Coordinates of C-alpha atoms and ligand atoms in Angstrom, one line a residue:
M1 CA -0.2 0.1 -0.1
S2 CA 1.6 3.3 -0.7
T3 CA 2.3 5.8 1.7
Y4 CA 0.2 9.5 1.6
E5 CA 3.0 11.2 0.1
E6 CA 2.9 8.9 -2.5
L7 CA -0.2 9.4 -2.8
S8 CA -0.5 12.9 -2.9
A9 CA 2.6 13.0 -5.2
K10 CA 0.2 10.6 -8.1
L11 CA -2.8 12.5 -7.6
A12 CA -1.5 15.8 -8.2
K13 CA 0.4 14.7 -11.8
Y14 CA -3.2 13.6 -12.8
K15 CA -5.1 16.1 -11.1
Q16 CA -7.4 14.6 -9.0
S17 CA -5.9 15.7 -5.8
H18 CA -9.0 15.8 -4.3
L19 CA -9.7 12.2 -3.2
L20 CA -7.1 13.2 -0.6
R21 CA -9.4 15.8 0.9
W22 CA -10.3 14.3 3.8
W23 CA -7.2 11.7 5.1
S24 CA -6.7 13.6 8.2
E25 CA -9.9 12.6 9.4
L26 CA -10.0 8.7 7.9
N27 CA -9.0 5.9 11.0
A28 CA -6.7 3.3 9.5
A29 CA -9.5 0.9 7.7
E30 CA -10.8 4.2 5.6
R31 CA -7.3 5.3 4.9
K32 CA -6.3 1.2 4.1
N33 CA -9.4 1.6 1.7
L34 CA -8.6 4.5 0.2
A35 CA -4.8 4.3 -0.6
T36 CA -6.3 0.4 -2.0
Q37 CA -8.6 1.8 -4.6
I38 CA -6.1 4.8 -5.6
D39 CA -3.0 1.8 -6.2
G40 CA -5.8 -0.5 -8.1
I41 CA -6.0 1.9 -10.5
D42 CA -3.7 2.8 -14.2
F43 CA -3.8 6.6 -14.2
R44 CA -1.6 7.1 -17.6
T45 CA -4.6 5.1 -18.6
L46 CA -7.4 6.1 -17.3
A47 CA -6.3 10.1 -17.6
A48 CA -6.1 9.3 -21.7
L49 CA -9.7 7.5 -21.5
I50 CA -10.9 10.7 -19.1
D51 CA -9.3 12.7 -22.5
S52 CA -11.0 11.2 -25.3
H53 CA -14.1 9.5 -23.3
V54 CA -15.3 12.1 -21.1
M55 CA -14.4 15.6 -22.0
K56 CA -14.9 14.8 -25.9
R57 CA -17.1 13.1 -27.1
P58 CA -15.6 9.0 -28.5
A59 CA -16.8 7.6 -31.8
P60 CA -18.3 4.6 -30.8
P61 CA -15.9 1.7 -32.3
M62 CA -16.8 0.8 -36.0
P63 CA -15.0 -1.2 -38.7
D64 CA -14.1 1.4 -41.6
T65 CA -16.7 -0.8 -44.4
F66 CA -19.1 -2.9 -43.5
E67 CA -21.7 -5.6 -44.8
P68 CA -25.2 -7.9 -43.0
A69 CA -23.2 -10.8 -41.6
P70 CA -24.5 -14.5 -43.2
F71 CA -26.0 -16.5 -40.4
F72 CA -27.4 -19.8 -40.3
S73 CA -31.1 -19.6 -40.9
L74 CA -33.7 -20.5 -38.4
R75 CA -35.3 -23.2 -40.8
P76 CA -32.9 -25.2 -43.2
A77 CA -32.7 -24.8 -46.6
N78 CA -32.2 -27.6 -48.0
A79 CA -32.0 -31.5 -47.2
A80 CA -28.1 -31.1 -46.8
M81 CA -28.1 -28.3 -44.1
E82 CA -30.7 -30.1 -42.4
A83 CA -29.0 -33.0 -42.4
Y84 CA -25.8 -30.8 -41.3
Y85 CA -28.2 -29.3 -38.2
D86 CA -29.1 -32.6 -36.9
K87 CA -25.6 -33.7 -37.3
A88 CA -24.7 -30.4 -35.3
T89 CA -27.4 -31.8 -32.7
E90 CA -26.4 -34.8 -32.1
Y91 CA -22.4 -33.4 -31.9
G92 CA -23.4 -30.9 -29.4
E93 CA -25.9 -33.6 -27.1
S94 CA -21.8 -35.2 -27.0
L95 CA -20.2 -32.4 -25.8
L96 CA -23.0 -31.4 -22.8
C97 CA -22.9 -36.2 -22.3
S98 CA -19.0 -35.7 -21.7
G99 CA -18.7 -32.8 -19.5
K100 CA -17.5 -30.5 -21.8
V101 CA -20.0 -27.2 -21.5
A102 CA -20.6 -25.2 -18.4
C103 CA -23.1 -22.3 -18.3
L104 CA -21.8 -18.8 -17.7
T105 CA -24.4 -16.3 -16.3
V106 CA -23.5 -12.7 -16.6
A107 CA -25.2 -10.7 -13.0
G108 CA -22.9 -7.7 -12.1
G109 CA -25.2 -4.8 -14.1
Q110 CA -26.5 -2.5 -11.6
G111 CA -30.6 -3.1 -12.6
T112 CA -31.2 0.4 -12.6
R113 CA -34.2 0.2 -15.3
L114 CA -35.5 -2.5 -13.2
G115 CA -35.6 -0.5 -10.3
F116 CA -35.5 -3.7 -7.9
D117 CA -33.6 -3.6 -4.5
G118 CA -31.0 -6.2 -5.0
P119 CA -29.4 -8.2 -7.6
K120 CA -31.5 -8.6 -10.5
G121 CA -31.1 -12.9 -10.8
T122 CA -33.1 -12.7 -7.2
Y123 CA -36.4 -10.8 -8.9
P124 CA -39.0 -13.0 -9.0
I125 CA -40.2 -13.2 -12.1
A126 CA -42.4 -16.4 -13.0
P127 CA -45.9 -16.1 -14.1
V128 CA -47.0 -18.2 -11.6
T129 CA -45.0 -19.3 -8.7
G130 CA -42.8 -15.9 -8.7
K131 CA -39.7 -18.2 -9.3
T132 CA -36.8 -16.1 -9.2
L133 CA -34.5 -15.6 -12.3
F134 CA -31.8 -17.5 -10.8
N135 CA -34.4 -20.2 -9.7
L136 CA -35.2 -20.3 -13.0
F137 CA -31.3 -21.3 -14.8
A138 CA -30.6 -24.0 -12.1
D139 CA -33.8 -25.8 -12.6
A140 CA -32.9 -25.7 -16.1
I141 CA -29.7 -26.8 -15.6
A142 CA -31.2 -29.5 -13.7
R143 CA -32.8 -31.1 -16.0
N144 CA -30.2 -30.4 -18.8
Q145 CA -28.1 -32.3 -16.5
E146 CA -30.8 -35.5 -15.7
K147 CA -31.2 -35.2 -19.8
Y148 CA -27.3 -35.7 -20.6
G149 CA -26.1 -37.6 -17.7
A150 CA -23.6 -34.7 -16.5
K151 CA -22.5 -32.2 -14.9
I152 CA -22.8 -28.6 -16.0
P153 CA -20.4 -26.1 -14.2
W154 CA -22.0 -22.6 -14.0
F155 CA -20.9 -19.3 -13.9
I156 CA -21.9 -16.9 -12.2
M157 CA -20.5 -12.9 -12.5
T158 CA -21.4 -10.5 -10.1
S159 CA -20.2 -7.4 -9.1
R160 CA -17.8 -5.1 -5.9
T161 CA -21.3 -4.3 -4.8
N162 CA -24.0 -7.5 -5.5
N163 CA -21.7 -10.6 -5.0
D164 CA -22.5 -10.9 -1.4
A165 CA -26.3 -10.9 -1.9
T166 CA -26.3 -13.1 -4.6
V167 CA -24.3 -15.9 -2.8
T168 CA -26.1 -15.5 0.4
F169 CA -29.4 -15.8 -2.1
F170 CA -28.1 -19.2 -3.1
E171 CA -27.2 -19.9 -0.3
K172 CA -30.3 -19.5 1.8
N173 CA -32.6 -21.0 -0.8
K174 CA -29.9 -24.5 -0.9
F175 CA -28.4 -23.7 -4.3
F176 CA -31.7 -24.5 -5.7
G177 CA -31.1 -28.3 -5.3
L178 CA -27.7 -27.6 -7.5
D179 CA -24.1 -29.0 -5.8
R180 CA -22.6 -25.9 -4.0
G181 CA -19.3 -27.0 -5.6
Q182 CA -20.5 -26.5 -9.0
V183 CA -21.9 -23.3 -8.7
C184 CA -18.7 -20.9 -8.7
F185 CA -19.5 -17.0 -8.5
F186 CA -16.5 -14.9 -9.8
V187 CA -16.5 -10.7 -9.0
Q188 CA -15.9 -8.3 -12.5
G189 CA -14.1 -5.5 -12.1
T190 CA -14.6 -1.8 -11.6
M191 CA -13.6 1.2 -13.2
P192 CA -14.2 5.1 -11.6
A193 CA -17.1 6.9 -12.4
V194 CA -15.9 10.3 -13.8
G195 CA -17.2 13.5 -13.4
Y196 CA -18.1 15.6 -16.6
D197 CA -14.9 17.8 -15.1
G198 CA -12.9 14.9 -15.6
K199 CA -12.3 14.2 -11.6
L200 CA -13.4 11.7 -10.3
L201 CA -16.3 11.1 -8.4
M202 CA -16.3 9.6 -4.2
E203 CA -18.9 7.9 -3.2
S204 CA -17.5 8.6 0.5
K205 CA -14.8 10.2 2.3
S206 CA -13.0 7.3 2.1
S207 CA -14.2 5.9 -1.0
L208 CA -14.6 6.1 -4.8
A209 CA -17.4 5.7 -6.6
L210 CA -16.6 2.7 -8.5
S211 CA -19.0 0.9 -10.7
P212 CA -18.8 -2.4 -12.3
D213 CA -17.3 -2.5 -15.7
G214 CA -19.4 -3.4 -17.9
H215 CA -20.2 -7.2 -19.1
G216 CA -16.9 -7.0 -21.3
G217 CA -14.9 -7.4 -18.0
T218 CA -16.4 -10.8 -18.0
L219 CA -13.4 -12.1 -20.1
W220 CA -10.7 -10.4 -17.6
A221 CA -12.3 -11.9 -14.7
L222 CA -12.8 -14.9 -15.6
R223 CA -8.7 -14.8 -15.5
T224 CA -8.1 -13.1 -12.6
S225 CA -10.5 -14.8 -10.3
G226 CA -9.5 -18.1 -11.7
A227 CA -12.1 -19.5 -12.8
L228 CA -10.7 -20.0 -16.5
D229 CA -7.9 -22.0 -14.9
K230 CA -11.2 -24.1 -12.6
M231 CA -12.6 -24.6 -16.5
A232 CA -9.3 -26.0 -17.5
E233 CA -9.5 -28.2 -14.9
Q234 CA -12.4 -29.8 -14.9
G235 CA -12.2 -30.3 -18.5
I236 CA -14.7 -27.7 -19.8
D237 CA -13.9 -26.2 -23.6
F238 CA -17.4 -24.3 -24.0
V239 CA -18.8 -21.7 -22.4
S240 CA -22.6 -21.0 -22.8
Y241 CA -22.9 -17.8 -22.2
F242 CA -26.3 -15.6 -21.5
Q243 CA -27.4 -12.9 -19.7
V244 CA -29.5 -12.6 -15.9
D245 CA -32.1 -11.1 -17.2
N246 CA -33.6 -13.7 -20.1
P247 CA -35.6 -16.6 -18.5
L248 CA -36.1 -18.0 -21.6
V249 CA -32.9 -18.3 -23.0
P250 CA -32.3 -21.9 -23.1
V251 CA -29.0 -22.1 -20.5
V252 CA -27.7 -24.9 -23.3
D253 CA -28.4 -25.4 -26.9
P254 CA -26.9 -28.2 -28.5
K255 CA -28.0 -27.4 -31.8
F256 CA -26.3 -23.9 -31.0
I257 CA -23.1 -25.7 -29.3
G258 CA -22.7 -28.3 -31.7
L259 CA -22.7 -26.1 -34.6
H260 CA -20.0 -24.1 -33.2
A261 CA -17.7 -27.4 -32.4
L262 CA -17.9 -28.2 -36.3
E263 CA -17.5 -24.7 -37.7
K264 CA -14.2 -24.6 -35.0
S265 CA -15.7 -21.1 -34.6
Q266 CA -14.0 -19.2 -31.4
M267 CA -17.2 -17.0 -30.0
S268 CA -20.7 -18.0 -31.9
A269 CA -23.6 -15.6 -31.1
I270 CA -27.5 -16.4 -31.7
S271 CA -28.9 -13.6 -34.2
L272 CA -32.9 -13.2 -34.4
S273 CA -35.2 -11.2 -37.0
K274 CA -35.3 -7.3 -36.2
T275 CA -38.7 -6.5 -35.4
G276 CA -38.0 -2.6 -37.2
P277 CA -34.6 -0.9 -38.1
F278 CA -34.7 0.8 -35.2
E279 CA -35.2 -2.3 -32.5
K280 CA -32.8 -1.7 -30.0
L281 CA -30.4 -4.6 -30.8
G282 CA -27.0 -4.7 -31.2
N283 CA -26.6 -5.5 -35.5
F284 CA -24.4 -8.3 -37.0
C285 CA -22.2 -6.8 -39.4
T286 CA -19.2 -8.7 -41.5
S287 CA -16.5 -6.4 -42.1
H288 CA -12.7 -7.7 -43.9
G289 CA -13.6 -10.8 -43.0
R290 CA -14.1 -10.5 -39.2
T291 CA -17.7 -10.5 -37.7
W292 CA -19.0 -6.9 -35.1
I293 CA -21.9 -5.7 -33.4
I294 CA -22.6 -2.5 -34.0
E295 CA -24.8 -1.1 -31.5
Y296 CA -28.5 -0.2 -32.6
S297 CA -27.5 3.9 -31.4
D298 CA -24.2 3.3 -33.5
L299 CA -25.4 2.3 -37.0
P300 CA -26.7 5.1 -39.5
P301 CA -30.2 5.9 -39.7
E302 CA -30.2 5.2 -43.7
L303 CA -28.6 1.9 -43.0
A304 CA -30.6 0.2 -40.4
E305 CA -33.5 1.7 -42.9
S306 CA -31.8 -0.3 -45.6
R307 CA -33.2 -2.9 -47.7
N308 CA -33.4 -6.0 -49.8
P309 CA -35.3 -6.1 -52.8
D310 CA -38.1 -7.9 -51.7
G311 CA -38.6 -5.1 -48.8
S312 CA -37.3 -7.4 -46.0
L313 CA -34.3 -5.2 -43.9
R314 CA -31.1 -6.0 -45.2
F315 CA -29.7 -5.0 -41.4
V316 CA -32.3 -7.6 -40.1
A317 CA -29.6 -9.9 -37.5
G318 CA -30.1 -8.8 -33.8
S319 CA -28.2 -9.7 -31.0
P320 CA -30.1 -11.0 -28.0
A321 CA -26.6 -11.9 -26.3
I322 CA -26.4 -15.1 -25.8
H323 CA -23.1 -16.7 -27.0
I324 CA -20.8 -19.9 -27.2
I325 CA -17.0 -18.5 -26.2
S326 CA -14.7 -21.5 -26.5
R327 CA -12.3 -22.0 -22.9
S328 CA -9.5 -21.4 -25.2
F329 CA -10.3 -18.2 -27.1
I330 CA -10.8 -16.6 -23.6
E331 CA -7.5 -17.9 -22.7
D332 CA -5.9 -16.1 -26.0
L333 CA -7.8 -13.0 -25.2
T334 CA -6.5 -13.4 -21.8
A335 CA -2.8 -14.6 -22.1
N336 CA -1.1 -11.4 -22.2
G337 CA -3.4 -9.0 -19.8
K338 CA -6.7 -7.6 -20.5
P339 CA -8.4 -8.5 -23.6
G340 CA -8.0 -4.8 -25.1
L341 CA -11.9 -4.5 -25.8
P342 CA -13.0 -0.9 -26.2
W343 CA -14.6 1.3 -23.8
H344 CA -18.3 2.9 -24.4
R345 CA -19.3 6.1 -22.4
A346 CA -22.6 6.3 -20.4
D347 CA -23.8 9.2 -18.9
K348 CA -25.4 8.3 -15.6
K349 CA -26.7 9.6 -12.3
V350 CA -24.2 8.6 -9.6
G351 CA -24.7 9.2 -6.4
C352 CA -21.3 10.9 -4.7
I353 CA -20.4 13.3 -2.3
D354 CA -19.8 16.8 -2.6
E355 CA -17.2 19.7 -1.4
S356 CA -19.0 19.8 2.3
G357 CA -18.8 15.3 2.3
A358 CA -22.3 15.4 1.7
F359 CA -23.6 12.8 -0.5
A360 CA -26.6 13.0 -2.6
T361 CA -27.7 11.7 -5.9
P362 CA -28.7 13.6 -8.6
D363 CA -31.7 13.5 -10.6
K364 CA -30.0 14.2 -14.3
P365 CA -26.8 12.6 -15.1
N366 CA -23.7 13.8 -13.8
A367 CA -20.8 11.8 -14.2
V368 CA -19.6 9.4 -16.8
K369 CA -18.9 5.7 -16.2
F370 CA -16.6 3.3 -18.2
E371 CA -18.0 0.2 -19.7
S372 CA -16.7 -3.0 -21.7
F373 CA -19.0 -5.1 -23.8
V374 CA -18.3 -8.6 -24.4
F375 CA -20.0 -8.1 -28.1
D376 CA -16.2 -6.6 -28.7
A377 CA -14.3 -10.0 -28.7
M378 CA -16.2 -11.0 -31.8
P379 CA -13.7 -8.8 -34.2
M380 CA -11.1 -10.6 -32.1
A381 CA -12.2 -13.8 -32.9
E382 CA -10.5 -15.4 -36.3
R383 CA -13.8 -17.7 -36.5
T384 CA -16.9 -17.1 -35.8
M385 CA -20.3 -18.5 -36.1
L386 CA -24.1 -17.0 -36.1
L387 CA -27.2 -19.5 -36.0
E388 CA -30.4 -17.8 -36.4
A389 CA -33.5 -18.9 -33.3
D390 CA -37.2 -18.0 -32.8
R391 CA -37.5 -15.1 -30.5
A392 CA -40.6 -16.2 -29.2
E393 CA -38.6 -19.4 -27.3
E394 CA -35.4 -17.8 -27.0
F395 CA -35.4 -13.9 -25.3
A396 CA -37.6 -12.3 -23.2
P397 CA -35.3 -9.5 -22.0
T398 CA -36.4 -8.1 -18.0
K399 CA -34.8 -4.5 -18.5
N400 CA -37.3 -2.7 -17.5
A401 CA -41.2 -2.6 -14.4
T402 CA -43.7 -2.2 -17.3
G403 CA -43.7 -1.7 -20.8
V404 CA -41.7 -3.2 -23.6
D405 CA -39.3 -5.5 -22.2
S406 CA -40.5 -5.3 -18.9
A407 CA -41.1 -7.9 -16.5
E408 CA -44.5 -7.6 -17.7
S409 CA -44.0 -8.6 -21.4
C410 CA -41.2 -11.2 -20.2
R411 CA -44.1 -13.2 -18.1
A412 CA -46.2 -12.9 -21.0
M413 CA -43.7 -14.2 -23.4
M414 CA -43.2 -17.0 -20.6
V415 CA -46.8 -18.1 -20.4
A416 CA -47.5 -17.9 -24.3
Q417 CA -44.2 -20.5 -24.8
A418 CA -45.7 -22.9 -22.1
K419 CA -49.4 -21.9 -24.0
R420 CA -47.6 -23.4 -26.9
R421 CA -45.7 -26.0 -26.1
L422 CA -48.9 -27.9 -24.5
S423 CA -50.4 -27.2 -27.7
V424 CA -48.4 -28.8 -29.9
C425 CA -48.8 -32.1 -27.8
G426 CA -52.7 -31.8 -28.7
V427 CA -53.3 -30.5 -24.9
D428 CA -56.1 -28.2 -24.8
V429 CA -55.1 -24.9 -23.2
S430 CA -58.5 -22.9 -23.8
Q431 CA -59.3 -22.2 -20.7
A432 CA -56.3 -21.4 -18.9
G433 CA -55.2 -18.0 -18.0
L434 CA -51.4 -18.3 -16.6
I435 CA -49.7 -21.0 -17.1
E436 CA -45.9 -22.1 -15.6
I437 CA -44.0 -25.4 -16.6
S438 CA -41.4 -25.8 -14.4
P439 CA -38.0 -26.7 -16.2
R440 CA -36.7 -28.7 -13.7
R441 CA -39.0 -30.7 -15.8
V442 CA -39.3 -29.1 -19.9
V443 CA -36.4 -27.1 -21.6
C444 CA -37.8 -28.1 -25.0
D445 CA -41.1 -29.6 -26.8
A446 CA -39.7 -33.0 -26.0
D447 CA -40.0 -32.8 -22.7
A448 CA -43.6 -31.7 -22.8
A449 CA -44.7 -33.9 -25.1
E450 CA -42.8 -36.5 -22.9
Y451 CA -44.1 -35.3 -19.7
C452 CA -47.7 -34.9 -21.2
A453 CA -47.8 -38.6 -22.5
K454 CA -46.5 -39.3 -18.8
R455 CA -48.9 -38.3 -16.7
G456 CA -52.0 -38.1 -19.2
I457 CA -52.7 -34.2 -19.6
K458 CA -54.7 -34.0 -22.5
S459 CA -56.2 -30.4 -21.5
V460 CA -55.7 -27.6 -18.4
A461 CA -57.4 -25.4 -17.2
G462 CA -58.0 -22.9 -14.6
E463 CA -57.3 -19.0 -13.6
K464 CA -53.6 -20.1 -12.8
V465 CA -52.3 -23.3 -13.7
Y466 CA -48.7 -24.3 -12.4
L467 CA -46.8 -28.3 -14.1
E468 CA -44.5 -28.7 -11.5
Ligands
UTP1 P1 -27.8 -4.4 -18.7 O1 -26.4 -3.6 -19.7 O2 -29.5 -4.5 -19.4 O3 -27.2 -3.3 -18.2 O4 -26.7 -5.3 -19.0 P2 -28.0 -3.4 -16.4 O5 -26.9 -3.0 -15.3 O6 -28.7 -5.0 -15.7 O7 -29.4 -2.4 -16.5 P3 -29.4 -1.3 -15.8 O8 -28.7 -0.9 -17.8 O9 -28.7 -0.9 -15.0 O10 -31.0 -0.9 -16.4 C1 -27.1 -6.8 -19.2 C2 -26.6 -7.9 -18.5 O11 -25.1 -7.9 -18.1 C3 -24.8 -7.8 -17.2 C4 -26.2 -7.4 -16.7 O12 -26.4 -8.2 -14.9 C5 -27.5 -8.3 -17.3 O13 -26.9 -9.7 -17.5 N1 -23.9 -7.1 -16.5 C6 -23.9 -5.5 -17.1 C7 -22.9 -7.4 -16.1 O14 -22.5 -7.8 -15.4 N2 -21.7 -6.3 -15.6 C8 -22.0 -4.9 -16.0 O15 -21.4 -4.5 -15.8 C9 -22.8 -4.9 -16.7

């Protein structure tokens, strides 16, 4: 730990001396905390970042020229493609059976839009039982383990602010029946929040205002936490990556995993048909043989609106943030330090202390947070693969409390999926209101058919139906 003099000299050099303003009032533990935080910052790099991303508005990371990226279509276009999809599914199943696949959930976000007090994964989302997001994923993992006869380790990225609450939640719920040892929590890195004057903000007299460094922090956090080594020890070759706020996601999808492996892809992604030119999904593009995801806000409007001769959108492929990533790719990217993902600027309201030391949360953005995005690793991969999926089956983002992409719309999609699954196996759902099917039993249509056949279910009725 640096001494006061060392800290003071360093901060003076980078015009951040205000961070030591209350030093004389702090006790030993508080001084240690503040000094450790300051020591953890690479001020030279940060100064350059403040210059490029706070004092100016950075140009988004974009390739010079790009085209819409090709993808494997949802439905095979011909018999040869159908056979290839079948082969991929079988191969993916064999990889699952031999324990080569782990799940990775990114759960370090702050979930400010949802406005829920607690880690987002502890949000009660299920339409009938109110099961939490974490519980649903745990159930789906347990069901897949049963199907493939092998453990599926689960890596969960948390942040400095929600790690303890997340771990306690799992402990209280006895890991939802999973083995304690198969769940590995790892904490992502932080970045200081910076006021518009270029000064770092303080959360208290002895602590900087630090925020999680974006889901791009996953790659480096896997390395620094030892989780990557753990994967290697466990023989994990493929990571099934998804976000904590999408309860419809198939936690493992044999076809997706199999195609990733057969195509020798390093990083693959699920792609969805966008509902309109400006839907808030990243756009899959290709440039000089590399795949990029260009944020919806960065794609020029004339390109977003451009159409093929048949009237369909040219840039139709949007990203729901579902990936398969090879462990070897993460190892390569992090072998010599941080993977060098670009930083994105986010203007946010950041609670901080003022010159008198009083804490306040502003009512409009007062600071810049720096975030990196995991999809910026895609152009770093020599080989990628995109697979189209059906939105109704895979993507129900829970971003807001009401309206678009909300808990409400997500529950409606979960009910619609349950009704569709039961209908295709001949069950009459016309007299049912809300239906929830436990992912502990059913994670695909075949499971639903087996479940209903075993129990002789021909119809379900009632305001709220739960199939356990
Ligand atoms: P979002 O971009 O939706 O951010 O994260 P958020 O923090 O959850 O929500 P808002 O923007 O404050 O309302 C997408 C996914 O990435 C994870 C989130 O937990 C979510 O699963 N994430 C995001 C992280 O794990 N770490 C981060 O630093 C940011």
